mmCIF file of C-alpha atoms in Angstrom:
data_model
loop_
_atom_site.group_PDB
_atom_site.id
_atom_site.type_symbol
_atom_site.label_atom_id
_atom_site.label_comp_id
_atom_site.label_asym_id
_atom_site.label_seq_id
_atom_site.Cartn_x
_atom_site.Cartn_y
_atom_site.Cartn_z
ATOM 1 C CA MET A 26 35.271 32.861 45.727
ATOM 2 C CA GLU A 27 31.656 32.810 46.857
ATOM 3 C CA ALA A 28 30.516 33.197 43.229
ATOM 4 C CA ALA A 29 32.536 30.160 42.189
ATOM 5 C CA ILE A 30 31.083 28.098 45.037
ATOM 6 C CA THR A 31 27.573 29.168 44.026
ATOM 7 C CA ILE A 32 28.182 28.193 40.401
ATOM 8 C CA LEU A 33 29.545 24.804 41.426
ATOM 9 C CA ALA A 34 26.546 24.215 43.670
ATOM 10 C CA LEU A 35 24.150 25.091 40.847
ATOM 11 C CA LEU A 36 25.974 22.752 38.463
ATOM 12 C CA PHE A 37 25.794 19.949 41.022
ATOM 13 C CA VAL A 38 22.067 20.469 41.493
ATOM 14 C CA ALA A 39 21.575 20.537 37.709
ATOM 15 C CA PHE A 40 23.463 17.268 37.313
ATOM 16 C CA ILE A 41 21.413 15.680 40.079
ATOM 17 C CA ALA A 42 18.154 16.823 38.474
ATOM 18 C CA LEU A 43 19.290 15.595 35.077
ATOM 19 C CA GLY A 44 20.195 12.207 36.532
ATOM 20 C CA VAL A 45 16.827 11.890 38.257
ATOM 21 C CA TYR A 46 15.018 12.808 35.030
ATOM 22 C CA ALA A 47 17.008 10.249 33.033
ATOM 23 C CA THR A 48 16.325 7.592 35.658
ATOM 24 C CA VAL A 49 12.600 8.278 35.614
ATOM 25 C CA LYS A 50 12.524 8.127 31.803
ATOM 26 C CA ALA A 51 14.464 4.855 31.785
ATOM 27 C CA VAL A 52 12.185 3.329 34.401
ATOM 28 C CA GLY A 53 9.117 4.459 32.486
ATOM 29 C CA ALA A 54 10.460 2.992 29.244
ATOM 30 C CA ALA A 55 11.286 -0.270 30.979
ATOM 31 C CA LYS A 56 7.834 -0.377 32.547
ATOM 32 C CA ARG A 57 6.184 0.219 29.181
ATOM 33 C CA GLY A 58 8.304 -2.505 27.650
ATOM 34 C CA VAL A 59 7.296 -4.918 30.380
ATOM 35 C CA ASP A 60 3.658 -3.974 29.941
ATOM 36 C CA ARG A 61 3.856 -4.566 26.214
ATOM 37 C CA THR A 62 5.491 -7.911 26.803
ATOM 38 C CA ILE A 63 2.853 -8.941 29.309
ATOM 39 C CA THR A 64 0.066 -7.740 27.036
ATOM 40 C CA GLN A 65 1.529 -9.608 24.092
ATOM 41 C CA ALA A 66 1.923 -12.782 26.148
ATOM 42 C CA ARG A 67 -1.626 -12.516 27.476
ATOM 43 C CA ARG A 68 -2.937 -11.932 23.965
ATOM 44 C CA THR A 69 -1.039 -14.932 22.619
ATOM 45 C CA VAL A 70 -2.346 -17.161 25.399
ATOM 46 C CA GLU A 71 -5.899 -15.940 24.863
ATOM 47 C CA ASP A 72 -5.719 -16.462 21.092
ATOM 48 C CA THR A 73 -4.334 -19.939 21.574
ATOM 49 C CA THR A 74 -7.127 -20.749 24.009
ATOM 50 C CA LEU A 75 -9.786 -19.446 21.622
ATOM 51 C CA ARG A 76 -8.306 -21.450 18.762
ATOM 52 C CA ALA A 77 -8.322 -24.565 20.878
ATOM 53 C CA LYS A 78 -11.925 -23.970 21.914
ATOM 54 C CA SER A 79 -13.068 -23.296 18.354
ATOM 55 C CA PHE A 80 -11.626 -26.643 17.191
ATOM 56 C CA GLY A 81 -12.086 -28.712 20.338
ATOM 57 C CA GLN A 82 -15.541 -27.692 21.551
ATOM 58 C CA THR A 83 -18.860 -27.972 19.817
ATOM 59 C CA GLY A 84 -22.130 -26.205 20.266
ATOM 60 C CA VAL A 85 -22.553 -22.702 21.639
ATOM 61 C CA ALA A 86 -19.111 -22.512 23.290
ATOM 62 C CA GLY A 87 -17.332 -23.410 20.066
ATOM 63 C CA GLU A 88 -19.305 -20.884 18.025
ATOM 64 C CA LEU A 89 -18.612 -18.106 20.538
ATOM 65 C CA ALA A 90 -14.896 -18.916 20.409
ATOM 66 C CA GLN A 91 -14.939 -18.794 16.612
ATOM 67 C CA LEU A 92 -16.669 -15.398 16.628
ATOM 68 C CA ARG A 93 -14.151 -13.950 19.103
ATOM 69 C CA LEU A 94 -11.191 -15.366 17.174
ATOM 70 C CA ALA A 95 -12.432 -13.989 13.831
ATOM 71 C CA LEU A 96 -13.124 -10.574 15.379
ATOM 72 C CA ARG A 97 -9.781 -10.276 17.115
ATOM 73 C CA THR A 98 -7.806 -11.486 14.098
ATOM 74 C CA SER A 99 -9.453 -9.034 11.710
ATOM 75 C CA MET A 100 -9.181 -6.048 14.056
ATOM 76 C CA ARG A 101 -5.530 -6.737 14.904
ATOM 77 C CA ALA A 102 -4.530 -7.137 11.253
ATOM 78 C CA THR A 103 -6.271 -3.892 10.298
ATOM 79 C CA GLN A 104 -4.670 -2.030 13.181
ATOM 80 C CA ASP A 105 -1.180 -3.173 12.214
ATOM 81 C CA ALA A 106 -1.721 -2.324 8.540
ATOM 82 C CA LEU A 107 -3.036 1.181 9.235
ATOM 83 C CA HIS A 108 -0.374 2.040 11.806
ATOM 84 C CA ALA A 109 2.354 0.851 9.448
ATOM 85 C CA GLY A 110 0.899 2.774 6.497
ATOM 86 C CA VAL A 111 0.207 6.071 8.248
ATOM 87 C CA ALA A 112 3.924 6.473 8.950
ATOM 88 C CA GLU A 113 4.559 6.727 5.185
ATOM 89 C CA ASP A 114 1.211 8.086 3.959
ATOM 90 C CA SER A 115 -0.309 10.851 6.058
ATOM 91 C CA SER A 116 -3.598 10.601 4.154
ATOM 92 C CA LEU A 117 -4.379 7.444 6.153
ATOM 93 C CA ALA A 118 -4.845 9.520 9.316
ATOM 94 C CA GLU A 119 -8.581 9.762 8.666
ATOM 95 C CA SER A 120 -8.729 5.989 8.186
ATOM 96 C CA VAL A 121 -6.983 5.530 11.528
ATOM 97 C CA GLY A 122 -9.610 7.759 13.156
ATOM 98 C CA LEU A 123 -12.401 5.695 11.642
ATOM 99 C CA PHE A 124 -10.746 2.501 12.816
ATOM 100 C CA ARG A 125 -10.581 3.818 16.370
ATOM 101 C CA ARG A 126 -14.315 4.366 16.325
ATOM 102 C CA LEU A 127 -14.789 0.889 14.884
ATOM 103 C CA SER A 128 -12.473 -0.524 17.556
ATOM 104 C CA ALA A 129 -14.805 0.762 20.261
ATOM 105 C CA HIS A 130 -17.624 -1.342 18.816
ATOM 106 C CA GLY A 131 -15.286 -4.298 18.358
ATOM 107 C CA LEU A 132 -14.050 -4.178 21.973
ATOM 108 C CA GLU A 133 -17.627 -3.932 23.210
ATOM 109 C CA LEU A 134 -18.618 -6.970 21.162
ATOM 110 C CA ASP A 135 -15.559 -8.912 22.344
ATOM 111 C CA ASP A 136 -16.397 -8.212 25.998
ATOM 112 C CA GLU A 137 -19.963 -9.323 25.413
ATOM 113 C CA LEU A 138 -18.829 -12.551 23.773
ATOM 114 C CA LYS A 139 -16.438 -13.179 26.647
ATOM 115 C CA ARG A 140 -19.261 -12.774 29.191
ATOM 116 C CA LEU A 141 -21.508 -15.091 27.226
ATOM 117 C CA GLU A 142 -18.838 -17.781 27.340
ATOM 118 C CA ARG A 143 -19.379 -17.972 31.118
ATOM 119 C CA GLU A 144 -23.145 -17.794 30.833
ATOM 120 C CA PRO A 145 -24.722 -21.033 32.164
ATOM 121 C CA ASP A 146 -28.002 -20.533 30.241
ATOM 122 C CA ARG A 147 -26.984 -21.989 26.913
ATOM 123 C CA ALA A 148 -30.476 -21.711 25.438
ATOM 124 C CA THR A 149 -30.475 -17.928 25.782
ATOM 125 C CA VAL A 150 -26.979 -17.720 24.343
ATOM 126 C CA ALA A 151 -28.034 -19.900 21.397
ATOM 127 C CA ALA A 152 -30.933 -17.525 20.722
ATOM 128 C CA LEU A 153 -28.520 -14.568 20.674
ATOM 129 C CA LEU A 154 -26.044 -16.226 18.308
ATOM 130 C CA PRO A 155 -27.630 -15.013 14.987
ATOM 131 C CA GLN A 156 -27.515 -11.403 16.185
ATOM 132 C CA LEU A 157 -23.967 -11.790 17.470
ATOM 133 C CA LYS A 158 -22.863 -13.315 14.165
ATOM 134 C CA GLU A 159 -24.393 -10.420 12.223
ATOM 135 C CA ARG A 160 -22.629 -7.826 14.412
ATOM 136 C CA THR A 161 -19.338 -9.661 14.082
ATOM 137 C CA GLN A 162 -19.633 -9.845 10.302
ATOM 138 C CA ARG A 163 -20.440 -6.143 10.041
ATOM 139 C CA ILE A 164 -17.448 -5.136 12.150
ATOM 140 C CA THR A 165 -15.024 -7.519 10.457
ATOM 141 C CA HIS A 166 -16.265 -6.469 7.001
ATOM 142 C CA SER A 167 -15.604 -2.796 7.796
ATOM 143 C CA ALA A 168 -12.182 -3.629 9.222
ATOM 144 C CA ASP A 169 -11.280 -5.724 6.189
ATOM 145 C CA SER A 170 -12.407 -2.928 3.856
ATOM 146 C CA LEU A 171 -10.111 -0.423 5.564
ATOM 147 C CA ARG A 172 -7.203 -2.852 5.584
ATOM 148 C CA TRP A 173 -7.439 -3.837 1.928
ATOM 149 C CA ALA A 174 -7.993 -0.234 0.822
ATOM 150 C CA ALA A 175 -4.801 0.789 2.622
ATOM 151 C CA ARG A 176 -2.890 -2.107 1.068
ATOM 152 C CA ASP A 177 -4.202 -1.347 -2.429
ATOM 153 C CA ARG A 178 -3.185 2.281 -2.020
ATOM 154 C CA ALA A 179 0.340 1.307 -0.950
ATOM 155 C CA ARG A 180 0.587 -1.188 -3.832
ATOM 156 C CA GLN A 181 -0.531 1.438 -6.353
ATOM 157 C CA PHE A 182 2.092 3.880 -5.105
ATOM 158 C CA ALA A 183 4.705 1.137 -5.337
ATOM 159 C CA ASP A 184 3.648 0.297 -8.921
ATOM 160 C CA ASP A 185 3.781 3.958 -9.978
ATOM 161 C CA ASP A 186 7.206 4.367 -8.442
ATOM 162 C CA LEU A 187 8.382 1.179 -10.149
ATOM 163 C CA ASP A 188 7.104 2.383 -13.544
ATOM 164 C CA ALA A 189 8.915 5.693 -13.158
ATOM 165 C CA LEU A 190 12.065 3.892 -12.065
ATOM 166 C CA ASN A 191 11.907 1.534 -15.068
ATOM 167 C CA ALA A 192 11.554 4.496 -17.428
ATOM 168 C CA GLN A 193 14.577 6.210 -15.896
ATOM 169 C CA ILE A 194 16.597 3.001 -16.096
ATOM 170 C CA ASP A 195 15.700 2.579 -19.793
ATOM 171 C CA ILE A 196 16.855 6.133 -20.510
ATOM 172 C CA GLU A 197 20.075 5.591 -18.605
ATOM 173 C CA ALA A 198 20.702 2.266 -20.346
ATOM 174 C CA GLY A 199 20.262 3.941 -23.729
ATOM 175 C CA ALA A 200 22.686 6.689 -22.728
ATOM 176 C CA LEU A 201 25.261 4.119 -21.606
ATOM 177 C CA ARG A 202 24.998 2.335 -24.975
ATOM 178 C CA HIS A 203 25.716 5.503 -26.977
ATOM 179 C CA TRP A 204 28.307 3.708 -29.129
ATOM 180 C CA THR A 205 25.588 1.637 -30.798
ATOM 181 C CA VAL A 206 24.111 4.823 -32.288
ATOM 182 C CA GLU A 207 27.545 5.865 -33.520
ATOM 183 C CA GLU A 208 28.031 2.454 -35.156
ATOM 184 C CA GLN A 209 24.692 2.621 -36.918
ATOM 185 C CA ARG A 210 25.490 5.953 -38.547
ATOM 186 C CA PRO A 211 28.571 4.680 -40.493
ATOM 187 C CA GLN A 212 26.601 1.604 -41.543
ATOM 188 C CA GLN A 213 23.800 3.768 -42.886
ATOM 189 C CA ALA A 214 26.319 5.983 -44.700
ATOM 190 C CA SER A 215 28.065 2.974 -46.287
ATOM 191 C CA GLY A 216 24.693 1.565 -47.310
ATOM 192 C CA ALA A 217 23.784 4.839 -49.017
ATOM 193 C CA ALA A 218 27.172 4.898 -50.804
ATOM 194 C CA SER A 219 26.704 1.338 -52.054
ATOM 195 C CA GLN A 220 23.403 2.404 -53.607
ATOM 196 C CA GLY A 221 25.104 5.009 -55.831
ATOM 197 C CA PRO A 222 24.943 5.551 -59.613
ATOM 198 C CA GLY A 223 25.720 1.919 -60.413
ATOM 199 C CA ALA A 224 22.882 0.688 -58.233
ATOM 200 C CA GLY A 225 20.574 3.267 -59.800
ATOM 201 C CA ALA A 226 21.456 2.087 -63.251
ATOM 202 C CA GLY A 227 20.766 -1.478 -62.263
ATOM 203 C CA ARG A 228 17.383 -0.526 -60.870
ATOM 204 C CA ALA A 229 16.571 1.422 -64.021
ATOM 205 C CA HIS A 230 17.543 -1.537 -66.190
ATOM 206 C CA ASP A 231 15.403 -3.842 -64.055
ATOM 207 C CA ALA A 232 12.467 -1.481 -64.462
ATOM 208 C CA GLY A 233 12.573 -1.882 -68.267
ATOM 209 C CA VAL A 234 14.479 1.285 -69.275
ATOM 210 C CA ASP A 235 16.955 0.573 -72.105
ATOM 211 C CA TRP A 236 19.917 2.878 -72.122
ATOM 212 C CA PRO A 237 21.432 3.585 -75.566
ATOM 213 C CA GLU A 238 24.549 1.582 -76.230
ATOM 214 C CA PRO A 239 27.529 3.406 -77.728
ATOM 215 C CA THR A 240 28.100 2.526 -81.381
ATOM 216 C CA ALA A 241 31.427 1.864 -82.985
ATOM 217 C CA GLY A 242 33.213 4.769 -84.587
ATOM 218 C CA ALA A 243 34.640 8.057 -83.494
ATOM 219 C CA GLY A 244 31.601 10.030 -84.582
ATOM 220 C CA ASN A 245 29.400 8.521 -81.829
ATOM 221 C CA SER A 246 31.757 9.111 -78.896
ATOM 222 C CA SER A 247 30.014 12.296 -77.827
ATOM 223 C CA THR A 248 26.653 10.555 -77.827
ATOM 224 C CA ALA A 249 27.981 7.804 -75.603
ATOM 225 C CA ASP A 250 29.357 10.344 -73.157
ATOM 226 C CA GLU A 251 26.087 12.252 -73.009
ATOM 227 C CA SER A 252 24.084 9.038 -72.393
ATOM 228 C CA TRP A 253 26.050 8.375 -69.163
ATOM 229 C CA GLY A 254 25.856 11.914 -68.025
ATOM 230 C CA GLY A 255 29.449 12.880 -69.002
ATOM 231 C CA PRO A 256 30.413 16.036 -70.867
ATOM 232 C CA ALA A 257 30.274 15.858 -74.664
ATOM 233 C CA ARG A 258 33.693 16.063 -76.281
ATOM 234 C CA GLU A 259 33.894 18.413 -79.266
ATOM 235 C CA GLU A 260 36.103 17.633 -82.233
ATOM 236 C CA ALA A 261 39.102 19.895 -82.739
ATOM 237 C CA PRO A 262 38.509 22.367 -85.600
ATOM 238 C CA GLN A 263 40.506 21.785 -88.820
ATOM 239 C CA ALA A 264 43.085 24.374 -89.713
ATOM 240 C CA ILE A 265 42.241 26.528 -92.741
ATOM 241 C CA THR A 266 45.220 26.109 -95.133
ATOM 242 C CA ALA A 267 45.695 26.482 -98.840
ATOM 243 C CA PRO A 268 45.490 23.282 -100.875
ATOM 244 C CA ASP A 269 48.833 21.769 -101.717
ATOM 245 C CA PRO A 270 49.074 20.846 -105.390
ATOM 246 C CA HIS A 271 51.430 17.967 -104.597
ATOM 247 C CA LEU A 272 48.814 16.312 -102.508
ATOM 248 C CA ARG A 273 46.417 16.123 -105.407
ATOM 249 C CA THR A 274 48.695 13.662 -107.331
ATOM 250 C CA ARG A 275 48.971 10.385 -105.509
ATOM 251 C CA TYR A 276 51.240 7.457 -106.425
ATOM 252 C CA PRO A 277 50.847 3.858 -105.341
ATOM 253 C CA TRP A 278 54.028 3.833 -103.295
ATOM 254 C CA GLN A 279 53.063 6.962 -101.388
ATOM 255 C CA LYS A 280 51.166 6.780 -98.072
ATOM 256 C CA ALA A 281 48.096 8.827 -97.456
ATOM 257 C CA ALA A 282 49.091 12.181 -96.080
ATOM 258 C CA ARG A 283 47.590 13.152 -92.797
ATOM 259 C CA PRO A 284 46.132 16.597 -92.625
ATOM 260 C CA GLU A 285 47.650 18.887 -90.080
ATOM 261 C CA THR A 286 45.490 19.800 -87.182
ATOM 262 C CA THR A 287 45.707 22.522 -84.595
ATOM 263 C CA ASN A 288 44.728 22.096 -80.981
#
């Protein structure tokens, strides 16, 4: 009985601990979601303000706003591209590391530009503008290089995969149309049959070869057969019989006697 009570107490404590852990995780996730929302809203407001300043203000303030807007836009686009690509291509991990180092310089430059926006000495800020522009161009150029390299790599992989897929589809399409091959074979066979001996003779006649024509008479029948490739027919041998004396005397009313032959 005491063992059962102990087990129940342990299960109750375990359920309580599990509930507390789940609550803490849920609160943490909700807090992170709220933080992301606030950060995104603050970023949107700041970008909108910079865009308004870059178009609405002139002079040093407008140029500083343009530099900050160009820097933030380039860095954010590169960050999104690399984070989206590294999930599918692990070789971009080194590029992400390089971008983090570049981000440190970009954040430092953005903070400096933000401080200069509140600087009352506009002459000093105007003197620093060429250097600030050069730093901004160097950072944005490096960020753009990483971003476009990652996109070109993803596009090349997509093209290679598409080429392989097209080749497989062509093979499968040919296998599905197997009856066309079977139809071509009888057509080729019928075409070969139509070009038989008769067609060969016609081609030979067209080429200028004159085949011997069979002449009239029974004596030339074997020659005609041999000219067309047929077997020569031999005449049946005459039977050897003694001459009949009655056949030597012929009268006008008598018909010519036919000699007997043996097969």
